[in-house]
mmCIF file of C-alpha atoms in Angstrom:
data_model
loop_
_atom_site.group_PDB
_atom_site.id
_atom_site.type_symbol
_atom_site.label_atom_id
_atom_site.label_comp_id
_atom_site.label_asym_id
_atom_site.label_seq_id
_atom_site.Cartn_x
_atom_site.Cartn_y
_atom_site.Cartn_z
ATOM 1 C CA UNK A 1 107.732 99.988 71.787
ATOM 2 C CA UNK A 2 110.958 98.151 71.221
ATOM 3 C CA UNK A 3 112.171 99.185 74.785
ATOM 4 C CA UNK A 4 109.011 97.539 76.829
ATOM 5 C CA UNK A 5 109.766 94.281 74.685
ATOM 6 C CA UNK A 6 113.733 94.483 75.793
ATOM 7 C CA UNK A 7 112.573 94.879 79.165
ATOM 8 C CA UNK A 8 110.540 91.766 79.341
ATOM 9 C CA UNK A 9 113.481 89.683 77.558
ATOM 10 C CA UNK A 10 115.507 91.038 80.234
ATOM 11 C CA UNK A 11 113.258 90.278 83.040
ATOM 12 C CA UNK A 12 112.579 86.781 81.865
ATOM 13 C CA UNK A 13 116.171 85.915 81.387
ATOM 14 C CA UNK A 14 117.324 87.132 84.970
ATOM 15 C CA UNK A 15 114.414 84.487 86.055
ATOM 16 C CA UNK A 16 114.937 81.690 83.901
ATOM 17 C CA UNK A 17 116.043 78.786 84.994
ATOM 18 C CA UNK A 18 116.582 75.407 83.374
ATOM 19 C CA UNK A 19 115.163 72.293 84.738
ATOM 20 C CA UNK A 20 117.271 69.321 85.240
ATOM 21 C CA UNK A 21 116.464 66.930 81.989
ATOM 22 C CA UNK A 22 115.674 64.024 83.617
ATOM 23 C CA UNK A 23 112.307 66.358 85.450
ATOM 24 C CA UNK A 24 110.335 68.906 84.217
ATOM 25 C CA UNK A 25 109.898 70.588 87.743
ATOM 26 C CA UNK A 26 110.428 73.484 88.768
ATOM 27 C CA UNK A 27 111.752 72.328 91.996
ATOM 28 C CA UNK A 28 114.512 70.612 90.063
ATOM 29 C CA UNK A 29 115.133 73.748 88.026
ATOM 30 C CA UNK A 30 119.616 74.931 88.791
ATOM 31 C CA UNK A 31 120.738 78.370 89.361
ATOM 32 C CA UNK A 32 120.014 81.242 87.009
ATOM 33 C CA UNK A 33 121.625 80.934 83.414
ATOM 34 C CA UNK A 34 122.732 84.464 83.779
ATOM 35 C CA UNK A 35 125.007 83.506 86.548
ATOM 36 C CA UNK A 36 127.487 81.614 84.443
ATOM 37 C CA UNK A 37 128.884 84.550 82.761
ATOM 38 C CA UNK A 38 128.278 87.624 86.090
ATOM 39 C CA UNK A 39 128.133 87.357 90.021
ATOM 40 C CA UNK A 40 125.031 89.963 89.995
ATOM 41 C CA UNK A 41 122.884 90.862 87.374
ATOM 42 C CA UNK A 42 123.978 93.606 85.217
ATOM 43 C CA UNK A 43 122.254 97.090 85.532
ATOM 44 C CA UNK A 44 119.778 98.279 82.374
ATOM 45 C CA UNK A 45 120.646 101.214 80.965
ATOM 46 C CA UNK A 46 117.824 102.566 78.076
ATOM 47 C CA UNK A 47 119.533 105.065 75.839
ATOM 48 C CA UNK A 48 117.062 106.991 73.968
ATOM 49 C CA UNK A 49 117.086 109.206 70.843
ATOM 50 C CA UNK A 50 115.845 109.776 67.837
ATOM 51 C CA UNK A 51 112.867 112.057 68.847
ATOM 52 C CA UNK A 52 111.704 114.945 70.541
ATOM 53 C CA UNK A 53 112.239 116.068 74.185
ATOM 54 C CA UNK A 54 108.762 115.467 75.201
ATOM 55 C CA UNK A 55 108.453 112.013 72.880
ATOM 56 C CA UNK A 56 111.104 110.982 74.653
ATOM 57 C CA UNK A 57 109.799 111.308 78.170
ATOM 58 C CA UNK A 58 106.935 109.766 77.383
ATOM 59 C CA UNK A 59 108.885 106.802 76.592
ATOM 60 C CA UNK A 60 110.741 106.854 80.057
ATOM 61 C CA UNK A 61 106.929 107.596 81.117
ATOM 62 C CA UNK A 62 106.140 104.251 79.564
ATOM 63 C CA UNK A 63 108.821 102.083 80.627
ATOM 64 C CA UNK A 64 108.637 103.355 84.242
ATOM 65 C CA UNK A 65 104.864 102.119 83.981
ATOM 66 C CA UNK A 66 106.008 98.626 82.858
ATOM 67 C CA UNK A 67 108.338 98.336 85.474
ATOM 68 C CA UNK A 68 105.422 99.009 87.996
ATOM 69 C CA UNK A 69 102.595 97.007 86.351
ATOM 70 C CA UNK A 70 103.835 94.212 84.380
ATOM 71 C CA UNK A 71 104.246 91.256 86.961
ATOM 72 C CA UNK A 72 107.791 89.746 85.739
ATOM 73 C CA UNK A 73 109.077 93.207 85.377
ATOM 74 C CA UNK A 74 108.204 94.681 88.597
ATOM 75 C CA UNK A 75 109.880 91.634 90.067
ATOM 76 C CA UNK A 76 113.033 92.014 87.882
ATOM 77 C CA UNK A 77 113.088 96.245 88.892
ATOM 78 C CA UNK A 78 113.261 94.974 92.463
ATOM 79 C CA UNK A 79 116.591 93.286 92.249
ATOM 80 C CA UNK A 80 118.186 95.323 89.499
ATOM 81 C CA UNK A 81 118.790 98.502 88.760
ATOM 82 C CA UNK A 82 116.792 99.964 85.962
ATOM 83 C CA UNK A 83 117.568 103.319 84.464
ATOM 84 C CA UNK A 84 116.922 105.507 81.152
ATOM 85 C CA UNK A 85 117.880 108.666 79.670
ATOM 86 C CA UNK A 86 118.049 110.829 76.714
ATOM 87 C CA UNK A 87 121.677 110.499 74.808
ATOM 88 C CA UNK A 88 121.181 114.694 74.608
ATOM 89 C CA UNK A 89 121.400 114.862 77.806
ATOM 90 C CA UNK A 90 124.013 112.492 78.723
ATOM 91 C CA UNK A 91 126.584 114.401 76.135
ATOM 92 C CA UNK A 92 125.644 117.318 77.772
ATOM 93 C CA UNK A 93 126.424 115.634 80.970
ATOM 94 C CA UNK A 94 128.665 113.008 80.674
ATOM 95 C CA UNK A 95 127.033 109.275 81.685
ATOM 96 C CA UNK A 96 127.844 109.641 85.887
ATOM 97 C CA UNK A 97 125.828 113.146 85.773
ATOM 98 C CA UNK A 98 122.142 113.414 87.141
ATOM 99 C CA UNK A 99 120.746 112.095 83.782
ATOM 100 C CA UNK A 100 119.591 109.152 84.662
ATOM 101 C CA UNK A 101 115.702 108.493 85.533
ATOM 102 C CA UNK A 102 115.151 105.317 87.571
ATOM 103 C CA UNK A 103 112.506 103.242 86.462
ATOM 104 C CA UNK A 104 111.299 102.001 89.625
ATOM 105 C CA UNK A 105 109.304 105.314 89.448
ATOM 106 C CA UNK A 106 111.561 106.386 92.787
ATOM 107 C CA UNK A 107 112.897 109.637 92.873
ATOM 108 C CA UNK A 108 114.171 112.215 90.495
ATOM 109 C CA UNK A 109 117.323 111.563 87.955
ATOM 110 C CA UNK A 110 120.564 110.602 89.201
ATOM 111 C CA UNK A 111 123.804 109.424 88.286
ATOM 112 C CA UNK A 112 123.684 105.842 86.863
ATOM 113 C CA UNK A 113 125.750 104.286 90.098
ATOM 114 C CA UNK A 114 123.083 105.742 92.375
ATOM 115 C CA UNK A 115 120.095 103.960 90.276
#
């Protein structure tokens, strides 16, 4: 699933970190390489479509499992807001309605500012 791939990209990047060339270390390692372009890391936002209702859930199913099990991941949904929906359901409801399923796996859908 392209999603589940995205999601590790992002996860890696908000943890990535170059280290200083003259040391290989990761004690010499500088700030984030996100930070140079945002003051907090940006919220994720999975817009899905293209299949059926249930299909669909499954896939928010599925990426609400990777944020839970896959090490870097679950680290990354700690700090940052993670959050998907189906694009039915946001023209239905505009993007602030209760469309929104948080993929820390905690609680029911919500409006993307309350992720």
């Amino acid at each position: 699933m392209r999603q589940a791939s995205k999601l590790i990209e992002y996860a890696r990047l908000h943890s990535y970190a170059p280290a200083a060339p003259y040391r290989r270390t990761r004690a010499a390692a500088t700030a984030p390489v996100w930070q140079r372009w945002y003051p907090v890391f940006p919220r994720i936002l999975f817009v899905l479509t293209g299949a059926g209702e249930r299909t669909l859930a499954h896939r928010i199913e599925d990426l609400t499992a990777m944020a839970a099990e896959h090490p870097a991941v679950a680290a990354f949904a700690r700090t940052v807001p993670l959050g998907a929906a189906r694009l039915e359901d946001l023209e239905a409801h505009g993007p602030s309605g209760a469309v929104w399923t948080p993929l820390s796996g905690k609680g029911e859908q919500r409006s993307w500012t309350e992720l």
